[in-house]
mmCIF file of C-alpha atoms in Angstrom:
data_model
loop_
_atom_site.group_PDB
_atom_site.id
_atom_site.type_symbol
_atom_site.label_atom_id
_atom_site.label_comp_id
_atom_site.label_asym_id
_atom_site.label_seq_id
_atom_site.Cartn_x
_atom_site.Cartn_y
_atom_site.Cartn_z
ATOM 1 C CA UNK A 24 0.000 0.000 0.000
ATOM 2 C CA UNK A 25 1.343 3.404 -0.910
ATOM 3 C CA UNK A 26 1.002 6.654 1.028
ATOM 4 C CA UNK A 27 -2.153 8.750 0.815
ATOM 5 C CA UNK A 28 -0.363 11.465 -1.138
ATOM 6 C CA UNK A 29 0.474 9.076 -4.008
ATOM 7 C CA UNK A 30 -1.894 8.857 -6.986
ATOM 8 C CA UNK A 31 -2.282 5.316 -8.336
ATOM 9 C CA UNK A 32 -2.071 5.267 -12.145
ATOM 10 C CA UNK A 33 -2.359 2.534 -14.790
ATOM 11 C CA UNK A 34 -1.249 2.916 -18.414
ATOM 12 C CA UNK A 35 -3.166 0.816 -20.948
ATOM 13 C CA UNK A 36 -1.295 0.342 -24.235
ATOM 14 C CA UNK A 37 2.465 -0.201 -24.347
ATOM 15 C CA UNK A 38 3.125 0.746 -27.965
ATOM 16 C CA UNK A 39 5.421 3.571 -29.093
ATOM 17 C CA UNK A 40 3.280 6.345 -27.589
ATOM 18 C CA UNK A 41 2.223 4.326 -24.560
ATOM 19 C CA UNK A 42 5.908 3.928 -23.650
ATOM 20 C CA UNK A 43 6.237 7.723 -23.535
ATOM 21 C CA UNK A 44 3.317 7.924 -21.096
ATOM 22 C CA UNK A 45 4.874 5.149 -18.987
ATOM 23 C CA UNK A 46 8.194 7.012 -18.824
ATOM 24 C CA UNK A 47 6.635 10.376 -17.962
ATOM 25 C CA UNK A 48 4.216 9.113 -15.287
ATOM 26 C CA UNK A 49 6.976 7.019 -13.693
ATOM 27 C CA UNK A 50 9.051 10.219 -13.283
ATOM 28 C CA UNK A 51 6.367 12.218 -11.429
ATOM 29 C CA UNK A 52 7.107 12.032 -7.674
ATOM 30 C CA UNK A 53 3.470 11.964 -6.526
ATOM 31 C CA UNK A 54 2.510 9.151 -8.947
ATOM 32 C CA UNK A 55 2.504 5.454 -8.128
ATOM 33 C CA UNK A 56 2.587 3.718 -11.555
ATOM 34 C CA UNK A 57 1.010 0.458 -10.405
ATOM 35 C CA UNK A 58 0.057 -1.219 -13.703
ATOM 36 C CA UNK A 59 1.118 -1.388 -17.340
ATOM 37 C CA UNK A 60 -1.489 -3.210 -19.406
ATOM 38 C CA UNK A 61 -1.107 -4.594 -22.937
ATOM 39 C CA UNK A 62 -2.380 -7.681 -24.757
ATOM 40 C CA UNK A 63 1.142 -8.337 -26.076
ATOM 41 C CA UNK A 64 3.058 -10.206 -23.357
ATOM 42 C CA UNK A 65 6.395 -9.748 -25.179
ATOM 43 C CA UNK A 66 6.069 -5.938 -24.824
ATOM 44 C CA UNK A 67 5.366 -6.381 -21.124
ATOM 45 C CA UNK A 68 8.394 -8.659 -20.629
ATOM 46 C CA UNK A 69 10.687 -6.011 -22.121
ATOM 47 C CA UNK A 70 9.162 -3.239 -20.001
ATOM 48 C CA UNK A 71 9.471 -5.277 -16.789
ATOM 49 C CA UNK A 72 13.259 -4.835 -16.972
ATOM 50 C CA UNK A 73 12.906 -1.037 -16.855
ATOM 51 C CA UNK A 74 9.948 -0.955 -14.434
ATOM 52 C CA UNK A 75 10.503 -3.866 -12.013
ATOM 53 C CA UNK A 76 8.105 -2.481 -9.361
ATOM 54 C CA UNK A 77 5.178 -2.070 -11.780
ATOM 55 C CA UNK A 78 2.688 -4.906 -12.307
ATOM 56 C CA UNK A 79 2.556 -6.063 -15.939
ATOM 57 C CA UNK A 80 -0.894 -7.255 -16.899
ATOM 58 C CA UNK A 81 -2.683 -8.390 -20.087
ATOM 59 C CA UNK A 82 -6.269 -7.761 -18.911
ATOM 60 C CA UNK A 83 -7.840 -4.511 -17.716
ATOM 61 C CA UNK A 84 -10.357 -6.046 -15.252
ATOM 62 C CA UNK A 85 -8.023 -6.188 -12.191
ATOM 63 C CA UNK A 86 -7.154 -2.511 -12.789
ATOM 64 C CA UNK A 87 -10.842 -1.542 -12.849
ATOM 65 C CA UNK A 88 -11.426 -3.373 -9.554
ATOM 66 C CA UNK A 89 -8.383 -1.932 -7.758
ATOM 67 C CA UNK A 90 -9.342 0.912 -5.361
ATOM 68 C CA UNK A 91 -5.736 2.189 -5.374
ATOM 69 C CA UNK A 92 -6.059 3.146 -9.052
ATOM 70 C CA UNK A 93 -7.405 6.679 -9.378
ATOM 71 C CA UNK A 94 -6.533 7.366 -13.025
ATOM 72 C CA UNK A 95 -6.226 5.278 -16.179
ATOM 73 C CA UNK A 96 -4.237 6.452 -19.202
ATOM 74 C CA UNK A 97 -5.551 4.948 -22.448
ATOM 75 C CA UNK A 98 -2.820 4.912 -25.103
ATOM 76 C CA UNK A 99 -3.882 1.835 -27.068
ATOM 77 C CA UNK A 100 -5.097 1.657 -30.706
ATOM 78 C CA UNK A 101 -7.745 4.201 -31.752
ATOM 79 C CA UNK A 102 -10.413 1.523 -32.210
ATOM 80 C CA UNK A 103 -10.069 0.448 -28.557
ATOM 81 C CA UNK A 104 -10.311 3.956 -27.062
ATOM 82 C CA UNK A 105 -14.096 3.983 -26.641
ATOM 83 C CA UNK A 106 -14.660 0.519 -25.087
ATOM 84 C CA UNK A 107 -11.732 0.923 -22.673
ATOM 85 C CA UNK A 108 -12.711 4.466 -21.634
ATOM 86 C CA UNK A 109 -16.327 3.361 -21.162
ATOM 87 C CA UNK A 110 -15.246 0.559 -18.804
ATOM 88 C CA UNK A 111 -12.871 2.841 -16.913
ATOM 89 C CA UNK A 112 -15.416 5.652 -16.394
ATOM 90 C CA UNK A 113 -18.130 3.141 -15.423
ATOM 91 C CA UNK A 114 -15.737 1.730 -12.798
ATOM 92 C CA UNK A 115 -15.302 5.173 -11.231
ATOM 93 C CA UNK A 116 -11.831 5.892 -12.617
ATOM 94 C CA UNK A 117 -10.598 9.216 -14.004
ATOM 95 C CA UNK A 118 -9.393 8.876 -17.597
ATOM 96 C CA UNK A 119 -6.742 10.448 -19.814
ATOM 97 C CA UNK A 120 -7.516 9.207 -23.305
ATOM 98 C CA UNK A 121 -5.272 9.617 -26.306
ATOM 99 C CA UNK A 122 -6.682 11.268 -29.412
ATOM 100 C CA UNK A 123 -9.094 10.609 -31.005
ATOM 101 C CA UNK A 124 -11.329 10.068 -27.965
ATOM 102 C CA UNK A 125 -13.691 7.954 -30.111
ATOM 103 C CA UNK A 126 -14.349 7.092 -33.744
ATOM 104 C CA UNK A 127 -18.029 8.080 -33.899
ATOM 105 C CA UNK A 128 -20.038 11.002 -32.564
ATOM 106 C CA UNK A 129 -22.353 8.626 -30.675
ATOM 107 C CA UNK A 130 -19.397 7.049 -28.854
ATOM 108 C CA UNK A 131 -17.873 10.434 -28.005
ATOM 109 C CA UNK A 132 -21.219 11.697 -26.630
ATOM 110 C CA UNK A 133 -21.610 8.534 -24.550
ATOM 111 C CA UNK A 134 -18.183 9.074 -22.944
ATOM 112 C CA UNK A 135 -18.988 12.724 -22.174
ATOM 113 C CA UNK A 136 -22.293 11.630 -20.585
ATOM 114 C CA UNK A 137 -20.622 8.861 -18.555
ATOM 115 C CA UNK A 138 -17.958 11.221 -17.202
ATOM 116 C CA UNK A 139 -20.615 13.742 -16.163
ATOM 117 C CA UNK A 140 -22.933 11.103 -14.677
ATOM 118 C CA UNK A 141 -20.153 9.490 -12.608
ATOM 119 C CA UNK A 142 -18.428 12.749 -11.642
ATOM 120 C CA UNK A 143 -15.213 11.610 -13.323
ATOM 121 C CA UNK A 144 -12.391 13.486 -15.054
ATOM 122 C CA UNK A 145 -12.257 12.794 -18.799
ATOM 123 C CA UNK A 146 -9.200 14.424 -20.343
ATOM 124 C CA UNK A 147 -8.229 14.107 -24.007
ATOM 125 C CA UNK A 148 -4.541 13.905 -24.963
ATOM 126 C CA UNK A 149 -4.404 16.953 -27.227
ATOM 127 C CA UNK A 150 -0.706 17.315 -26.529
ATOM 128 C CA UNK A 151 0.040 20.600 -28.322
ATOM 129 C CA UNK A 152 -2.201 22.545 -25.937
ATOM 130 C CA UNK A 153 0.466 21.815 -23.293
ATOM 131 C CA UNK A 154 3.338 23.036 -25.493
ATOM 132 C CA UNK A 155 5.036 26.233 -24.198
ATOM 133 C CA UNK A 156 5.179 27.711 -27.728
ATOM 134 C CA UNK A 157 1.442 27.194 -28.270
ATOM 135 C CA UNK A 158 0.809 29.002 -24.982
ATOM 136 C CA UNK A 159 2.927 31.930 -26.216
ATOM 137 C CA UNK A 160 0.997 31.892 -29.520
ATOM 138 C CA UNK A 161 -2.236 32.085 -27.532
ATOM 139 C CA UNK A 162 -0.916 35.161 -25.686
ATOM 140 C CA UNK A 163 0.006 36.813 -29.007
ATOM 141 C CA UNK A 164 -3.442 36.154 -30.507
ATOM 142 C CA UNK A 165 -5.369 37.237 -27.382
ATOM 143 C CA UNK A 166 -3.325 40.413 -26.800
ATOM 144 C CA UNK A 167 -4.097 41.729 -30.284
ATOM 145 C CA UNK A 168 -0.357 41.894 -30.978
ATOM 146 C CA UNK A 169 -0.855 40.227 -34.362
ATOM 147 C CA UNK A 170 -3.769 42.497 -35.239
ATOM 148 C CA UNK A 171 -6.854 41.020 -36.873
ATOM 149 C CA UNK A 172 -6.202 37.341 -37.637
ATOM 150 C CA UNK A 173 -6.724 36.643 -41.330
ATOM 151 C CA UNK A 174 -5.809 32.980 -41.636
ATOM 152 C CA UNK A 175 -3.771 30.106 -40.212
ATOM 153 C CA UNK A 176 -2.213 27.148 -41.989
ATOM 154 C CA UNK A 177 -0.459 24.104 -40.622
ATOM 155 C CA UNK A 178 1.718 21.350 -42.066
ATOM 156 C CA UNK A 179 2.099 17.961 -40.399
ATOM 157 C CA UNK A 180 3.869 15.700 -42.881
ATOM 158 C CA UNK A 181 6.587 13.030 -42.968
ATOM 159 C CA UNK A 182 7.457 9.663 -44.514
ATOM 160 C CA UNK A 183 5.744 7.000 -42.349
ATOM 161 C CA UNK A 184 4.527 5.633 -39.933
ATOM 162 C CA UNK A 185 1.890 4.227 -42.318
ATOM 163 C CA UNK A 186 -1.173 3.123 -40.365
ATOM 164 C CA UNK A 187 -3.685 0.464 -41.305
ATOM 165 C CA UNK A 188 -6.419 1.333 -38.822
ATOM 166 C CA UNK A 189 -6.836 5.065 -39.570
ATOM 167 C CA UNK A 190 -6.143 7.527 -42.385
ATOM 168 C CA UNK A 191 -3.896 10.605 -42.264
ATOM 169 C CA UNK A 192 -6.916 12.756 -41.333
ATOM 170 C CA UNK A 193 -7.724 10.861 -38.121
ATOM 171 C CA UNK A 194 -4.047 10.300 -37.320
ATOM 172 C CA UNK A 195 -2.796 13.895 -37.692
ATOM 173 C CA UNK A 196 -5.699 16.395 -37.755
ATOM 174 C CA UNK A 197 -6.641 16.215 -34.030
ATOM 175 C CA UNK A 198 -3.309 17.901 -33.165
ATOM 176 C CA UNK A 199 -3.874 20.920 -35.397
ATOM 177 C CA UNK A 200 -7.630 21.139 -34.884
ATOM 178 C CA UNK A 201 -7.111 21.338 -31.120
ATOM 179 C CA UNK A 202 -4.635 24.207 -31.611
ATOM 180 C CA UNK A 203 -6.901 26.102 -34.029
ATOM 181 C CA UNK A 204 -9.911 25.827 -31.680
ATOM 182 C CA UNK A 205 -7.737 26.850 -28.711
ATOM 183 C CA UNK A 206 -6.288 29.905 -30.477
ATOM 184 C CA UNK A 207 -9.511 31.112 -32.099
ATOM 185 C CA UNK A 208 -11.964 30.199 -29.299
ATOM 186 C CA UNK A 209 -14.716 29.758 -31.857
ATOM 187 C CA UNK A 210 -16.190 26.908 -33.826
ATOM 188 C CA UNK A 211 -15.781 26.668 -37.608
ATOM 189 C CA UNK A 212 -18.955 26.689 -39.672
ATOM 190 C CA UNK A 213 -17.824 24.468 -42.570
ATOM 191 C CA UNK A 214 -15.068 21.979 -43.325
ATOM 192 C CA UNK A 215 -13.882 20.622 -46.655
ATOM 193 C CA UNK A 216 -11.267 17.945 -47.248
ATOM 194 C CA UNK A 217 -9.492 16.525 -50.286
ATOM 195 C CA UNK A 218 -7.318 13.448 -50.104
ATOM 196 C CA UNK A 219 -6.072 10.375 -51.907
ATOM 197 C CA UNK A 220 -5.194 6.773 -51.042
ATOM 198 C CA UNK A 221 -1.965 5.870 -52.836
ATOM 199 C CA UNK A 222 -0.501 3.100 -50.671
ATOM 200 C CA UNK A 223 -3.542 1.326 -49.247
ATOM 201 C CA UNK A 224 -7.009 1.203 -50.755
ATOM 202 C CA UNK A 225 -9.498 3.328 -48.845
ATOM 203 C CA UNK A 226 -6.952 4.792 -46.396
ATOM 204 C CA UNK A 227 -5.953 8.341 -47.388
ATOM 205 C CA UNK A 228 -2.190 8.971 -47.129
ATOM 206 C CA UNK A 229 -2.466 12.678 -47.881
ATOM 207 C CA UNK A 230 -5.267 15.071 -46.889
ATOM 208 C CA UNK A 231 -5.772 18.821 -47.361
ATOM 209 C CA UNK A 232 -8.389 20.181 -44.971
ATOM 210 C CA UNK A 233 -9.951 23.648 -44.941
ATOM 211 C CA UNK A 234 -12.051 25.287 -42.220
ATOM 212 C CA UNK A 235 -14.117 28.456 -42.564
ATOM 213 C CA UNK A 236 -15.269 30.658 -39.701
ATOM 214 C CA UNK A 237 -18.241 33.023 -39.513
ATOM 215 C CA UNK A 238 -16.047 36.163 -39.433
ATOM 216 C CA UNK A 239 -14.165 35.205 -42.628
ATOM 217 C CA UNK A 240 -11.128 33.612 -40.961
ATOM 218 C CA UNK A 241 -9.763 30.544 -42.691
ATOM 219 C CA UNK A 242 -7.646 27.602 -41.508
ATOM 220 C CA UNK A 243 -5.892 25.040 -43.695
ATOM 221 C CA UNK A 244 -4.195 21.798 -42.620
ATOM 222 C CA UNK A 245 -1.894 19.714 -44.848
ATOM 223 C CA UNK A 246 -1.249 16.237 -43.442
ATOM 224 C CA UNK A 247 0.520 13.226 -44.920
ATOM 225 C CA UNK A 248 2.714 10.231 -44.102
ATOM 226 C CA UNK A 249 3.856 10.121 -47.731
ATOM 227 C CA UNK A 250 6.171 13.119 -47.991
ATOM 228 C CA UNK A 251 9.959 13.553 -48.344
ATOM 229 C CA UNK A 252 10.101 16.156 -45.548
ATOM 230 C CA UNK A 253 9.310 15.962 -41.860
ATOM 231 C CA UNK A 254 7.459 19.211 -41.197
ATOM 232 C CA UNK A 255 5.584 20.307 -38.059
ATOM 233 C CA UNK A 256 4.762 23.930 -38.735
ATOM 234 C CA UNK A 257 2.018 26.439 -37.878
ATOM 235 C CA UNK A 258 1.792 29.860 -39.582
ATOM 236 C CA UNK A 259 -0.590 32.609 -38.446
ATOM 237 C CA UNK A 260 -1.124 35.702 -40.595
ATOM 238 C CA UNK A 261 -2.510 38.820 -38.935
ATOM 239 C CA UNK A 262 -2.988 42.411 -40.086
ATOM 240 C CA UNK A 263 -0.093 43.700 -37.915
ATOM 241 C CA UNK A 264 2.264 40.744 -37.582
ATOM 242 C CA UNK A 265 2.777 37.199 -38.768
ATOM 243 C CA UNK A 266 4.121 34.315 -36.731
ATOM 244 C CA UNK A 267 5.625 30.890 -37.490
ATOM 245 C CA UNK A 268 5.987 27.994 -35.047
ATOM 246 C CA UNK A 269 8.397 25.379 -36.414
ATOM 247 C CA UNK A 270 8.521 22.433 -34.028
ATOM 248 C CA UNK A 271 11.395 20.818 -35.958
ATOM 249 C CA UNK A 272 13.680 23.725 -35.019
ATOM 250 C CA UNK A 273 15.814 22.903 -32.001
ATOM 251 C CA UNK A 274 16.132 26.401 -30.520
ATOM 252 C CA UNK A 275 14.359 29.068 -32.620
ATOM 253 C CA UNK A 276 10.930 27.447 -32.595
ATOM 254 C CA UNK A 277 8.922 30.684 -32.733
ATOM 255 C CA UNK A 278 9.528 33.604 -35.091
ATOM 256 C CA UNK A 279 7.436 36.771 -35.077
ATOM 257 C CA UNK A 280 7.567 38.753 -38.322
ATOM 258 C CA UNK A 281 6.794 42.445 -37.987
ATOM 259 C CA UNK A 282 5.201 42.485 -41.419
ATOM 260 C CA UNK A 283 1.763 43.687 -42.332
ATOM 261 C CA UNK A 284 -0.447 45.788 -44.546
ATOM 262 C CA UNK A 285 -1.575 49.377 -43.923
ATOM 263 C CA UNK A 286 -5.209 49.429 -44.821
ATOM 264 C CA UNK A 287 -5.255 52.737 -46.742
ATOM 265 C CA UNK A 288 -8.095 53.483 -49.105
ATOM 266 C CA UNK A 289 -7.177 53.743 -52.736
ATOM 267 C CA UNK A 290 -9.546 54.711 -55.495
ATOM 268 C CA UNK A 291 -7.521 55.279 -58.622
ATOM 269 C CA UNK A 292 -5.440 52.940 -60.742
ATOM 270 C CA UNK A 293 -1.793 53.056 -59.709
ATOM 271 C CA UNK A 294 -2.364 53.467 -55.967
ATOM 272 C CA UNK A 295 -1.323 50.515 -53.839
ATOM 273 C CA UNK A 296 -1.681 49.140 -50.366
ATOM 274 C CA UNK A 297 1.329 50.016 -48.233
ATOM 275 C CA UNK A 298 3.296 46.948 -47.134
ATOM 276 C CA UNK A 299 5.443 46.977 -43.988
ATOM 277 C CA UNK A 300 8.587 44.824 -43.690
ATOM 278 C CA UNK A 301 9.919 45.022 -40.156
ATOM 279 C CA UNK A 302 12.192 42.930 -37.949
ATOM 280 C CA UNK A 303 11.999 39.271 -37.057
ATOM 281 C CA UNK A 304 11.725 38.639 -33.309
ATOM 282 C CA UNK A 305 12.676 35.283 -31.797
ATOM 283 C CA UNK A 306 11.277 35.233 -28.256
ATOM 284 C CA UNK A 307 13.044 33.211 -25.584
ATOM 285 C CA UNK A 308 10.710 30.468 -24.391
ATOM 286 C CA UNK A 309 11.607 28.037 -21.635
ATOM 287 C CA UNK A 310 11.064 24.586 -23.096
ATOM 288 C CA UNK A 311 9.533 21.805 -21.028
ATOM 289 C CA UNK A 312 8.330 18.474 -22.396
ATOM 290 C CA UNK A 313 4.630 18.928 -23.310
ATOM 291 C CA UNK A 314 3.837 15.322 -22.346
ATOM 292 C CA UNK A 315 5.196 15.941 -18.847
ATOM 293 C CA UNK A 316 3.047 19.103 -18.557
ATOM 294 C CA UNK A 317 0.009 17.126 -19.779
ATOM 295 C CA UNK A 318 0.644 14.286 -17.300
ATOM 296 C CA UNK A 319 1.099 16.683 -14.365
ATOM 297 C CA UNK A 320 -2.106 18.491 -15.375
ATOM 298 C CA UNK A 321 -3.999 15.157 -15.304
ATOM 299 C CA UNK A 322 -2.691 14.446 -11.791
ATOM 300 C CA UNK A 323 -3.659 17.985 -10.706
ATOM 301 C CA UNK A 324 -7.201 17.446 -12.077
ATOM 302 C CA UNK A 325 -7.489 14.128 -10.184
ATOM 303 C CA UNK A 326 -6.370 15.610 -6.856
ATOM 304 C CA UNK A 327 -8.166 18.976 -7.120
ATOM 305 C CA UNK A 328 -11.263 17.659 -8.981
ATOM 306 C CA UNK A 329 -10.879 20.508 -11.483
ATOM 307 C CA UNK A 330 -11.823 20.256 -15.148
ATOM 308 C CA UNK A 331 -8.961 19.652 -17.605
ATOM 309 C CA UNK A 332 -7.760 22.192 -20.145
ATOM 310 C CA UNK A 333 -8.447 19.590 -22.871
ATOM 311 C CA UNK A 334 -11.761 18.303 -21.609
ATOM 312 C CA UNK A 335 -14.534 16.166 -23.108
ATOM 313 C CA UNK A 336 -16.466 19.025 -24.752
ATOM 314 C CA UNK A 337 -13.393 20.088 -26.735
ATOM 315 C CA UNK A 338 -12.765 16.428 -27.629
ATOM 316 C CA UNK A 339 -16.367 16.127 -28.803
ATOM 317 C CA UNK A 340 -16.065 19.232 -31.008
ATOM 318 C CA UNK A 341 -12.953 17.790 -32.684
ATOM 319 C CA UNK A 342 -14.779 14.496 -33.365
ATOM 320 C CA UNK A 343 -17.604 16.532 -34.985
ATOM 321 C CA UNK A 344 -15.117 18.260 -37.299
ATOM 322 C CA UNK A 345 -13.338 14.978 -38.139
ATOM 323 C CA UNK A 346 -16.606 13.258 -39.034
ATOM 324 C CA UNK A 347 -17.706 16.203 -41.200
ATOM 325 C CA UNK A 348 -14.245 16.211 -42.846
ATOM 326 C CA UNK A 349 -14.499 12.454 -43.497
ATOM 327 C CA UNK A 350 -17.863 13.083 -45.164
ATOM 328 C CA UNK A 351 -16.282 15.818 -47.317
ATOM 329 C CA UNK A 352 -13.435 13.452 -48.277
ATOM 330 C CA UNK A 353 -16.010 10.908 -49.425
ATOM 331 C CA UNK A 354 -17.824 13.612 -51.417
ATOM 332 C CA UNK A 355 -14.593 14.731 -53.159
ATOM 333 C CA UNK A 356 -14.135 17.925 -51.183
ATOM 334 C CA UNK A 357 -17.531 19.596 -50.984
ATOM 335 C CA UNK A 358 -17.852 21.908 -47.925
ATOM 336 C CA UNK A 359 -19.848 20.261 -45.134
ATOM 337 C CA UNK A 360 -21.630 22.392 -42.493
ATOM 338 C CA UNK A 361 -20.471 21.207 -39.060
ATOM 339 C CA UNK A 362 -23.929 22.011 -37.670
ATOM 340 C CA UNK A 363 -25.129 18.875 -39.520
ATOM 341 C CA UNK A 364 -23.454 16.864 -36.742
ATOM 342 C CA UNK A 365 -25.106 18.152 -33.537
#
């Protein structure tokens, strides 16, 4: 039995991303990582060497019945997210679920309802919201420093890992959608998506997604696992300044460009808008691992019973957009109103 100040945690799913959760939670002083659960016993055998004091288990039932376990981290395959989260919430456990929280709107709504009904924390692993650079971007947008925001575009591309259980849209878009919703604090009205399946029939390797907002703002996302470059980039264009977050940069991750357009009226041919080319500012931002921040936030929510920054309602909104985007993909890119998926 561990001390009352320790929070008992179980991680379900010991794949590549699950291992990151295992590492991070094992490093938090107030966490007792009691279980690692995976159906693959060979993965568990390897992990036992690094985590000798953690119980390796192939079934989730003993975890659900253990009163010492306060929180369950679900980092298994996307298709298993809903059934595992449903069991965990029904057993009175708080849940941190990797994105996407579910694969259908009905499933996502059921999880939100279960969390509310049982008074449980349901936190979605939208990792970028815990990134120090994204928090600085949020400050820049909210302060009006960038002026009126015109549009944002993001690129999340690389060569591999090619998935068989989800397309590039479901694999990559939750990251950027969570950031766009966080920065804009408003819901898009329509989404359109174009994509193609080149490597596996029916599973899009490349997707271009476009969101439109009621005030004219636009957001575009390019995602692919079939690209020669590894790019993780977000560009925001405002009337006063423009900003680029390049997560592949080691030190200069954020650049603020003092460039803009003076909105002067011009009536006759030969008069032009006045463009401003100013300095580039590279702010100093203290880097901490976003996954560690996310994990500590989950523990804080468990102990304080406060709602997470990336809660179920935000997760639900992202599922709505993904489902509308999937519909648009099927219809060869026609804009789909998100209100069609209440």
